[in-house]
Short mmCIF file of C-alpha atoms in Angstrom, two decimals:
data_model
loop_
_atom_site.label_atom_id
_atom_site.label_comp_id
_atom_site.label_asym_id
_atom_site.label_seq_id
_atom_site.Cartn_x
_atom_site.Cartn_y
_atom_site.Cartn_z
CA MET G 291 88.25 62.66 65.07
CA GLN G 292 91.55 62.24 66.89
CA LEU G 293 92.29 65.96 66.54
CA ARG G 294 88.91 66.88 68.04
CA HIS G 295 89.46 64.44 70.90
CA LEU G 296 92.90 65.96 71.53
CA LEU G 297 91.51 69.49 71.58
CA GLN G 298 88.73 68.49 73.96
CA SER G 299 91.23 66.81 76.24
CA ARG G 300 93.40 69.92 76.32
CA ALA G 301 90.40 72.13 76.99
CA LYS G 302 89.32 69.88 79.85
CA ARG G 303 92.78 70.00 81.42
CA ARG G 304 92.86 73.77 81.02
CA ASN G 305 89.48 74.15 82.69
CA LEU G 306 90.59 71.91 85.55
CA ARG G 307 93.70 74.04 86.07
CA VAL G 308 91.62 77.22 86.08
CA LEU G 309 89.25 75.64 88.59
CA ALA G 310 92.19 74.60 90.79
CA HIS G 311 93.60 78.14 90.73
CA GLY G 312 90.19 79.51 91.66
CA ARG G 313 89.88 77.13 94.61
CA ARG G 314 93.33 78.04 95.90
CA ILE G 315 92.58 81.74 95.64
CA LEU G 316 89.24 81.38 97.43
CA PHE G 317 90.17 78.89 100.15
CA LEU G 318 93.88 79.57 100.74
CA MET G 319 95.31 82.88 99.50
CA LEU G 320 92.45 85.20 100.46
CA PRO G 321 91.96 83.80 104.00
CA LEU G 322 95.70 83.59 104.64
CA GLY G 323 96.30 87.17 103.53
CA ALA G 324 93.27 88.42 105.48
CA PHE G 325 94.37 86.71 108.70
CA THR G 326 97.97 87.91 108.59
CA GLY G 327 96.83 91.39 107.56
CA TRP G 328 94.40 91.47 110.48
CA MET G 329 97.03 90.37 112.98
CA MET G 330 99.56 92.94 111.77
CA GLY G 331 96.80 95.55 111.73
CA LEU G 332 96.35 94.90 115.45
CA ALA G 333 100.12 95.22 115.91
CA VAL G 334 100.21 98.54 114.02
CA ALA G 335 97.29 99.86 116.08
CA ALA G 336 99.05 98.82 119.29
CA TYR G 337 102.27 100.49 118.15
CA LEU G 338 100.51 103.76 117.33
CA ALA G 339 98.64 103.75 120.66
CA LEU G 340 101.84 103.02 122.58
CA PHE G 341 103.73 105.71 120.67
CA GLU G 342 101.07 108.26 121.59
CA TRP G 343 101.17 107.18 125.24
CA PHE G 344 104.96 107.52 125.30
CA ARG G 345 104.66 110.98 123.77
CA GLN G 346 102.15 112.16 126.34
CA SER G 347 103.44 110.41 129.46
CA LEU G 348 107.17 109.76 129.12
CA THR G 349 108.56 112.53 126.91
CA GLN G 350 108.35 115.61 129.13
CA ASN G 351 109.90 113.84 132.13
CA HIS G 352 112.60 112.26 129.89
CA LEU G 353 111.68 108.73 130.99
CA VAL G 354 111.37 107.80 127.31
CA LEU G 355 115.19 107.75 127.21
CA LEU G 356 115.19 104.71 129.50
CA LEU G 357 113.12 102.53 127.16
CA PRO G 358 116.11 100.88 125.41
CA LEU G 359 117.38 99.71 128.80
CA ILE G 360 114.21 97.64 128.99
CA GLY G 361 113.54 96.70 125.37
CA LEU G 362 116.88 95.40 124.12
CA PRO G 363 117.74 93.32 127.22
CA LEU G 364 114.20 91.92 127.15
CA ALA G 365 114.52 91.00 123.45
CA THR G 366 117.88 89.27 123.84
CA THR G 367 116.70 87.46 126.98
CA ILE G 368 113.66 86.16 125.10
CA LEU G 369 115.92 84.87 122.33
CA ALA G 370 118.35 83.27 124.79
CA LEU G 371 115.74 81.61 127.02
CA GLY G 372 113.72 80.50 124.00
CA GLY G 373 116.69 78.60 122.62
CA VAL G 374 116.84 80.72 119.45
CA GLY G 375 120.05 82.63 120.08
CA GLU G 376 121.38 85.34 117.78
CA VAL G 377 119.36 85.56 114.58
CA THR G 378 118.72 87.87 111.62
CA LEU G 379 115.79 88.06 109.26
CA ALA G 380 118.06 88.07 106.21
CA GLU G 381 119.62 84.75 107.22
CA ASP G 382 116.21 83.14 107.81
CA ILE G 383 114.97 84.31 104.42
CA GLU G 384 118.06 82.85 102.75
CA ILE G 385 117.50 79.52 104.53
CA SER G 386 113.81 79.52 103.62
CA HIS G 387 114.59 79.44 99.89
CA LYS G 388 116.28 76.09 100.48
CA ASP G 389 114.07 74.64 103.22
CA PRO G 390 111.15 76.72 104.58
CA TYR G 391 110.45 74.23 107.37
CA SER G 392 113.92 74.74 108.87
CA ALA G 393 113.68 78.54 108.54
CA PHE G 394 110.22 79.19 110.01
CA PRO G 395 109.26 76.59 112.63
CA PHE G 396 106.26 77.98 114.45
CA ARG G 397 107.56 78.00 118.06
CA LYS G 398 110.87 79.63 117.22
CA SER G 399 109.19 82.06 114.83
CA PHE G 400 106.77 83.07 117.58
CA ILE G 401 109.73 83.69 119.93
CA LYS G 402 111.40 85.82 117.26
CA VAL G 403 108.22 87.85 116.78
CA LEU G 404 108.03 88.49 120.54
CA ALA G 405 111.68 89.59 120.53
CA CYS G 406 110.93 91.87 117.55
CA PHE G 407 108.07 93.54 119.40
CA ALA G 408 110.22 93.98 122.51
CA THR G 409 112.93 95.58 120.35
CA ILE G 410 110.67 97.90 118.36
CA PHE G 411 108.02 98.84 120.94
CA LEU G 412 110.56 99.55 123.69
CA GLY G 413 113.20 101.79 122.25
CA GLY G 414 115.08 99.85 119.55
CA SER G 415 115.62 101.16 116.03
CA ALA G 416 114.00 98.62 113.71
CA GLY G 417 110.92 98.32 111.48
CA LEU G 418 107.63 96.47 111.97
CA GLU G 419 108.08 94.74 108.62
CA GLY G 420 110.52 92.40 110.41
CA PRO G 421 108.00 90.75 112.76
CA GLY G 422 105.42 91.01 109.97
CA LYS G 423 107.52 88.93 107.60
CA TRP G 424 108.48 86.40 110.31
CA PHE G 425 104.90 86.04 111.54
CA GLY G 426 103.35 85.90 108.07
CA ALA G 427 105.90 83.35 106.85
CA ALA G 428 105.36 81.15 109.93
CA VAL G 429 101.58 81.26 109.52
CA GLY G 430 101.88 80.47 105.82
CA LEU G 431 104.10 77.50 106.60
CA GLN G 432 101.67 76.16 109.23
CA CYS G 433 98.86 76.54 106.70
CA HIS G 434 100.89 74.47 104.24
CA ARG G 435 101.50 71.82 106.92
CA LEU G 436 97.77 71.66 107.71
CA VAL G 437 96.71 71.38 104.07
CA ARG G 438 99.36 68.75 103.40
CA SER G 439 98.16 66.70 106.37
CA LEU G 440 94.49 66.96 105.37
CA SER G 441 95.31 66.14 101.73
CA ARG G 442 96.32 62.63 102.80
CA ARG G 443 92.78 62.00 104.00
CA LEU G 444 90.50 64.20 101.89
CA GLN G 445 90.62 64.69 98.14
CA PHE G 446 89.33 68.28 98.39
CA PHE G 447 92.48 69.42 100.23
CA ARG G 448 94.66 67.47 97.82
CA ARG G 449 93.50 69.88 95.14
CA LEU G 450 94.44 72.87 97.31
CA LEU G 451 98.01 71.80 98.00
CA MET G 452 100.61 74.37 96.95
CA ASP G 453 104.37 74.69 97.16
CA ALA G 454 105.63 75.55 100.68
CA HIS G 455 107.71 78.47 99.34
CA THR G 456 104.58 79.99 97.81
CA MET G 457 102.58 79.66 101.05
CA VAL G 458 105.40 81.32 102.99
CA ALA G 459 105.49 84.21 100.51
CA CYS G 460 101.69 84.59 100.67
CA GLY G 461 101.68 84.83 104.47
CA ALA G 462 104.49 87.37 104.41
CA ALA G 463 102.76 89.45 101.72
CA GLY G 464 99.52 89.70 103.69
CA ALA G 465 101.38 90.94 106.77
CA LEU G 466 103.63 93.35 104.86
CA ALA G 467 100.63 94.93 103.13
CA SER G 468 99.48 96.16 106.54
CA VAL G 469 102.89 97.49 107.54
CA PHE G 470 103.62 99.24 104.25
CA ARG G 471 99.97 100.19 103.52
CA ALA G 472 101.01 99.48 99.94
CA PRO G 473 99.75 96.11 98.64
CA LEU G 474 101.71 95.95 95.39
CA SER G 475 105.01 96.80 97.09
CA ALA G 476 104.30 94.19 99.77
CA ALA G 477 103.60 91.50 97.17
CA LEU G 478 106.77 92.28 95.21
CA PHE G 479 108.85 92.45 98.39
CA ALA G 480 107.58 89.05 99.51
CA ALA G 481 108.03 87.42 96.09
CA GLU G 482 111.47 88.86 95.28
CA HIS G 483 114.73 87.07 96.05
CA ASP G 484 118.19 88.21 94.97
CA GLY G 485 116.65 90.73 92.60
CA THR G 486 114.51 88.09 90.85
CA ILE G 487 110.72 87.82 91.11
CA ARG G 488 109.45 84.29 90.60
CA SER G 489 106.27 84.34 88.51
CA LEU G 490 105.12 81.22 90.37
CA ASN G 491 105.00 83.26 93.60
CA LEU G 492 103.84 86.58 92.21
CA VAL G 493 100.17 85.81 91.51
CA PRO G 494 99.51 84.23 94.94
CA THR G 495 101.34 87.01 96.77
CA LEU G 496 99.36 89.67 94.89
CA VAL G 497 96.10 88.04 95.99
CA ALA G 498 97.23 87.59 99.61
CA SER G 499 98.61 91.12 99.76
CA ALA G 500 95.38 92.63 98.42
CA SER G 501 93.38 90.63 100.95
CA GLY G 502 95.63 91.70 103.83
CA TYR G 503 95.46 95.34 102.83
CA LEU G 504 91.67 95.31 102.55
CA VAL G 505 91.38 93.97 106.08
CA PHE G 506 93.91 96.49 107.37
CA ALA G 507 92.16 99.39 105.60
CA ALA G 508 88.83 98.36 107.13
CA MET G 509 90.50 98.53 110.56
CA MET G 510 92.74 101.60 110.20
CA GLY G 511 91.56 103.52 107.15
CA HIS G 512 93.31 104.36 103.87
CA GLN G 513 95.77 107.00 105.07
CA PRO G 514 99.13 106.45 103.33
CA LEU G 515 102.24 105.57 105.30
CA LEU G 516 104.16 108.66 104.12
CA ILE G 517 102.34 111.95 103.63
CA LEU G 518 103.35 114.50 101.00
CA THR G 519 102.01 118.02 101.50
CA ARG G 520 102.19 119.20 97.88
CA PRO G 521 102.06 117.86 94.31
CA TYR G 522 105.24 117.65 92.26
CA THR G 523 105.89 118.09 88.56
CA LEU G 524 108.69 116.54 86.57
CA ALA G 525 111.62 118.71 85.40
CA TRP G 526 115.09 118.04 84.04
CA HIS G 527 116.96 119.45 87.02
CA GLU G 528 115.36 116.79 89.23
CA ILE G 529 116.88 114.08 87.04
CA TRP G 530 120.32 115.63 87.36
CA MET G 531 119.93 115.97 91.13
CA ALA G 532 118.97 112.29 91.34
CA LEU G 533 122.48 111.29 90.20
CA PRO G 534 124.54 112.70 93.11
CA LEU G 535 121.76 111.79 95.54
CA GLY G 536 121.85 108.18 94.35
CA LEU G 537 125.65 108.16 94.73
CA ALA G 538 125.37 109.48 98.30
CA CYS G 539 122.66 106.95 99.17
CA GLY G 540 124.73 104.07 97.80
CA LEU G 541 127.73 105.11 99.90
CA GLY G 542 125.51 105.71 102.93
CA SER G 543 123.94 102.27 102.72
CA SER G 544 127.42 100.71 102.50
CA PHE G 545 128.44 102.61 105.62
CA PHE G 546 125.30 101.38 107.39
CA SER G 547 126.12 97.77 106.45
CA ALA G 548 129.69 98.20 107.68
CA ALA G 549 128.54 99.78 110.96
CA GLN G 550 126.11 96.95 111.60
CA ALA G 551 128.79 94.32 110.93
CA THR G 552 131.26 96.18 113.15
CA PHE G 553 128.88 96.33 116.12
CA ARG G 554 128.02 92.64 115.71
CA ARG G 555 131.68 91.65 115.55
CA ARG G 556 132.82 93.85 118.44
CA LEU G 557 129.98 92.77 120.75
CA ALA G 558 130.02 89.06 119.87
CA TRP G 559 132.08 88.11 122.94
CA ILE G 560 129.39 89.36 125.36
CA PRO G 561 126.66 86.83 126.35
CA LEU G 562 123.45 87.58 124.47
CA PRO G 563 121.31 88.98 127.37
CA LEU G 564 124.17 91.24 128.53
CA ARG G 565 124.82 92.23 124.93
CA GLY G 566 121.28 93.60 124.80
CA LEU G 567 121.98 95.64 127.94
CA ALA G 568 125.16 97.06 126.41
CA GLY G 569 123.22 97.98 123.27
CA GLY G 570 120.51 99.59 125.39
CA VAL G 571 123.07 101.82 127.11
CA GLY G 572 124.45 102.87 123.73
CA LEU G 573 120.96 103.65 122.44
CA VAL G 574 120.23 105.88 125.44
CA VAL G 575 123.26 107.98 124.47
CA LEU G 576 122.24 108.05 120.80
CA MET G 577 118.67 109.08 121.66
CA LEU G 578 119.80 112.25 123.43
CA PRO G 579 120.37 114.47 120.33
CA GLY G 580 117.00 113.61 118.79
CA HIS G 581 115.21 113.92 122.14
CA LEU G 582 116.66 117.37 122.75
CA LEU G 583 116.07 118.66 119.21
CA LEU G 584 112.68 117.01 118.52
CA PRO G 585 111.24 115.69 121.80
CA GLY G 586 107.96 114.59 120.22
CA ILE G 587 109.50 112.68 117.28
CA PRO G 588 111.27 109.33 117.84
CA VAL G 589 114.44 109.86 115.82
CA ALA G 590 116.24 106.77 117.09
CA ARG G 591 113.26 104.65 118.14
CA GLY G 592 111.14 102.47 115.87
CA GLY G 593 111.23 102.32 112.10
CA GLY G 594 111.37 106.06 111.49
CA VAL G 595 108.03 106.71 109.77
CA GLU G 596 107.27 109.58 112.16
CA LEU G 597 110.67 111.11 111.39
CA VAL G 598 110.12 110.89 107.63
CA ASN G 599 106.70 112.55 107.88
CA HIS G 600 108.22 115.30 110.03
CA LEU G 601 110.89 115.94 107.38
CA LEU G 602 108.20 116.10 104.68
CA MET G 603 106.06 118.60 106.60
CA THR G 604 108.73 121.06 107.76
CA PRO G 605 111.24 123.27 105.92
CA PRO G 606 114.50 121.37 105.33
CA ASP G 607 117.37 122.06 107.71
CA LEU G 608 120.82 120.85 106.63
CA ARG G 609 122.31 120.58 110.12
CA LEU G 610 119.34 118.72 111.63
CA ALA G 611 119.05 116.38 108.64
CA LEU G 612 122.69 115.31 108.93
CA ILE G 613 122.41 114.86 112.72
CA PHE G 614 119.31 112.71 112.29
CA LEU G 615 121.02 110.69 109.56
CA GLY G 616 124.00 109.88 111.78
CA VAL G 617 121.79 109.05 114.76
CA LYS G 618 119.50 106.75 112.75
CA ILE G 619 122.35 104.87 111.10
CA LEU G 620 124.21 104.28 114.36
CA ALA G 621 121.06 103.49 116.36
CA THR G 622 119.83 100.89 113.86
CA ALA G 623 123.28 99.34 113.45
CA LEU G 624 123.69 99.15 117.24
CA THR G 625 120.19 97.71 117.73
CA LEU G 626 120.78 94.89 115.27
CA GLY G 627 124.43 94.42 116.17
CA SER G 628 123.70 93.99 119.88
CA GLY G 629 121.14 91.22 119.39
CA GLY G 630 117.91 93.13 118.79
CA ILE G 631 115.87 92.03 115.79
CA GLY G 632 113.44 93.71 113.43
CA GLY G 633 113.07 95.00 109.91
CA THR G 634 115.57 97.18 108.05
CA TRP G 635 113.34 98.48 105.25
CA LEU G 636 111.64 101.31 107.17
CA PRO G 637 114.85 102.39 108.97
CA ALA G 638 116.58 102.51 105.56
CA VAL G 639 113.71 104.64 104.24
CA ALA G 640 114.21 107.01 107.20
CA MET G 641 117.98 107.20 106.65
CA GLY G 642 117.49 107.99 102.98
CA ALA G 643 114.87 110.63 103.82
CA CYS G 644 117.36 112.34 106.15
CA LEU G 645 120.02 112.33 103.44
CA GLY G 646 117.50 113.56 100.86
CA SER G 647 116.35 116.30 103.24
CA ALA G 648 119.96 117.51 103.49
CA PHE G 649 120.04 117.70 99.67
CA ASP G 650 116.71 119.55 99.74
CA ALA G 651 118.12 122.10 102.17
CA TRP G 652 121.29 122.59 100.13
CA PHE G 653 119.98 122.52 96.56
CA LEU G 654 116.17 122.92 96.57
CA PRO G 655 115.17 124.91 99.68
CA GLY G 656 112.09 126.29 97.90
CA TYR G 657 110.87 122.86 96.80
CA PRO G 658 111.04 120.75 99.99
CA GLY G 659 110.15 117.08 100.13
CA LEU G 660 111.15 116.07 96.61
CA LEU G 661 114.70 114.91 97.25
CA THR G 662 113.63 113.68 100.67
CA MET G 663 111.41 111.05 99.06
CA LEU G 664 113.94 110.25 96.33
CA GLY G 665 116.58 109.68 99.01
CA ALA G 666 114.24 107.39 100.95
CA THR G 667 113.67 105.31 97.84
CA ALA G 668 117.32 105.13 96.77
CA PHE G 669 118.69 104.26 100.22
CA ALA G 670 116.11 101.50 100.79
CA GLY G 671 116.81 100.04 97.37
CA ALA G 672 120.58 100.12 97.84
CA PHE G 673 120.59 98.50 101.27
CA ASN G 674 117.97 95.86 100.43
CA GLU G 675 119.52 95.16 97.01
CA THR G 676 116.43 95.83 94.96
CA MET G 677 115.56 98.45 92.35
CA LEU G 678 111.90 97.81 91.52
CA VAL G 679 110.27 97.50 94.96
CA PRO G 680 111.32 100.92 96.35
CA VAL G 681 110.12 102.74 93.24
CA VAL G 682 106.74 100.99 93.39
CA PHE G 683 106.68 101.75 97.12
CA LEU G 684 107.21 105.45 96.35
CA ALA G 685 104.45 105.48 93.72
CA GLU G 686 101.97 103.76 96.06
CA THR G 687 102.71 105.82 99.15
CA THR G 688 102.67 109.20 97.36
CA ALA G 689 100.21 108.60 94.47
CA GLN G 690 102.44 110.85 92.31
CA ALA G 691 103.61 109.17 89.13
CA ALA G 692 105.95 112.05 88.27
CA LEU G 693 108.29 111.02 91.08
CA VAL G 694 108.87 107.60 89.55
CA VAL G 695 111.25 108.86 86.84
CA PRO G 696 113.85 110.57 89.08
CA ALA G 697 113.35 107.78 91.65
CA LEU G 698 114.37 105.20 89.03
CA VAL G 699 117.56 107.15 88.33
CA ALA G 700 118.47 107.66 92.00
CA THR G 701 117.66 104.07 92.97
CA THR G 702 119.61 102.56 90.08
CA VAL G 703 122.69 104.64 90.85
CA ALA G 704 122.47 103.84 94.58
CA TYR G 705 122.01 100.12 93.88
CA LEU G 706 125.04 99.95 91.58
CA VAL G 707 127.26 101.99 93.91
CA ALA G 708 126.32 99.90 96.97
CA ARG G 709 126.87 96.64 95.09
CA GLU G 710 130.32 97.66 93.87
CA TRP G 711 131.34 99.31 97.13
CA ASP G 712 130.33 96.30 99.26
#
């Protein structure tokens, strides 16, 4: 009798837990992911429309070169007048793992998102995943605050209450799914910290990411972020080529980190708004090579997705690939070092694609695109200190499972080299 009562009690508690999970998925994770995905979908659509307008209206008359003189000073002025000051996404994420409420207060997060858009839309070299993560995290935190407040009055909301860290990760995952157009990568990226994925966060972020991607796909379609023009098959020589490519990507990511730190240190004495102006002048100079060589492709501006797709669709050129690599590294380091803010994942993907394209031109000229994508994966993994997310990102954005094997080799080597070198 006692055993049966114990089993019934356990079954009842299990059913209540399942019911609680179902309620949280239905009333919190799905709406939160859908809302942040929708908002970032609007941002992506605006970015694409603005990029096309720049290409048609400001490229031929070279006025596009003046954009950084507007964007970076505007971004740093927004940060200064908003009382935020110099800030980086990496620092906020680190703080959020200790106290989310001190890392993502809504007003300051909104100011940071505005500064991100000013940086990215108007000539800076940074990725949209930056404002996406800031915005999604801030919305997730406000959702937690609302549910916590209502739970004190209504029992229904008491059953929905979740950990603040989980709500922050869910909001970020929904936004990142729209930027990456890869829901699994977005969920892993939002849930991972210091190379560890917390299982407590993974399930909610997967749900929120899927919801955000579905909303984005309904708005923008299912076209992948990076477009491969041919299928690839797996061979042994690709594995061997992944080793030196991973070594080069690890060293390149360390150089990028050092360049960013150098610009930040050397420009720290300049007041923040004037620092943005100084960075804008430097970006105008850095934009010249890309503007002259590829006037329709923003080599130094934005995250670099257009540059990666150009490298995938054209025969590899060693000289151009190395020029673009140097320009993208210096432009992104200068953007972030002079007070501009934004994401580093997509710029790192672009840098790695340039380095991989140079390897394609030197070693595999008849098989273009393969090492370009492996380089993009390895460089992003090395700089962001993660091995799993970039490989999943590659599989989702290319839909070619054969690339995963050499990507694992290149990314692991790059990760280890960057960690030891730093």
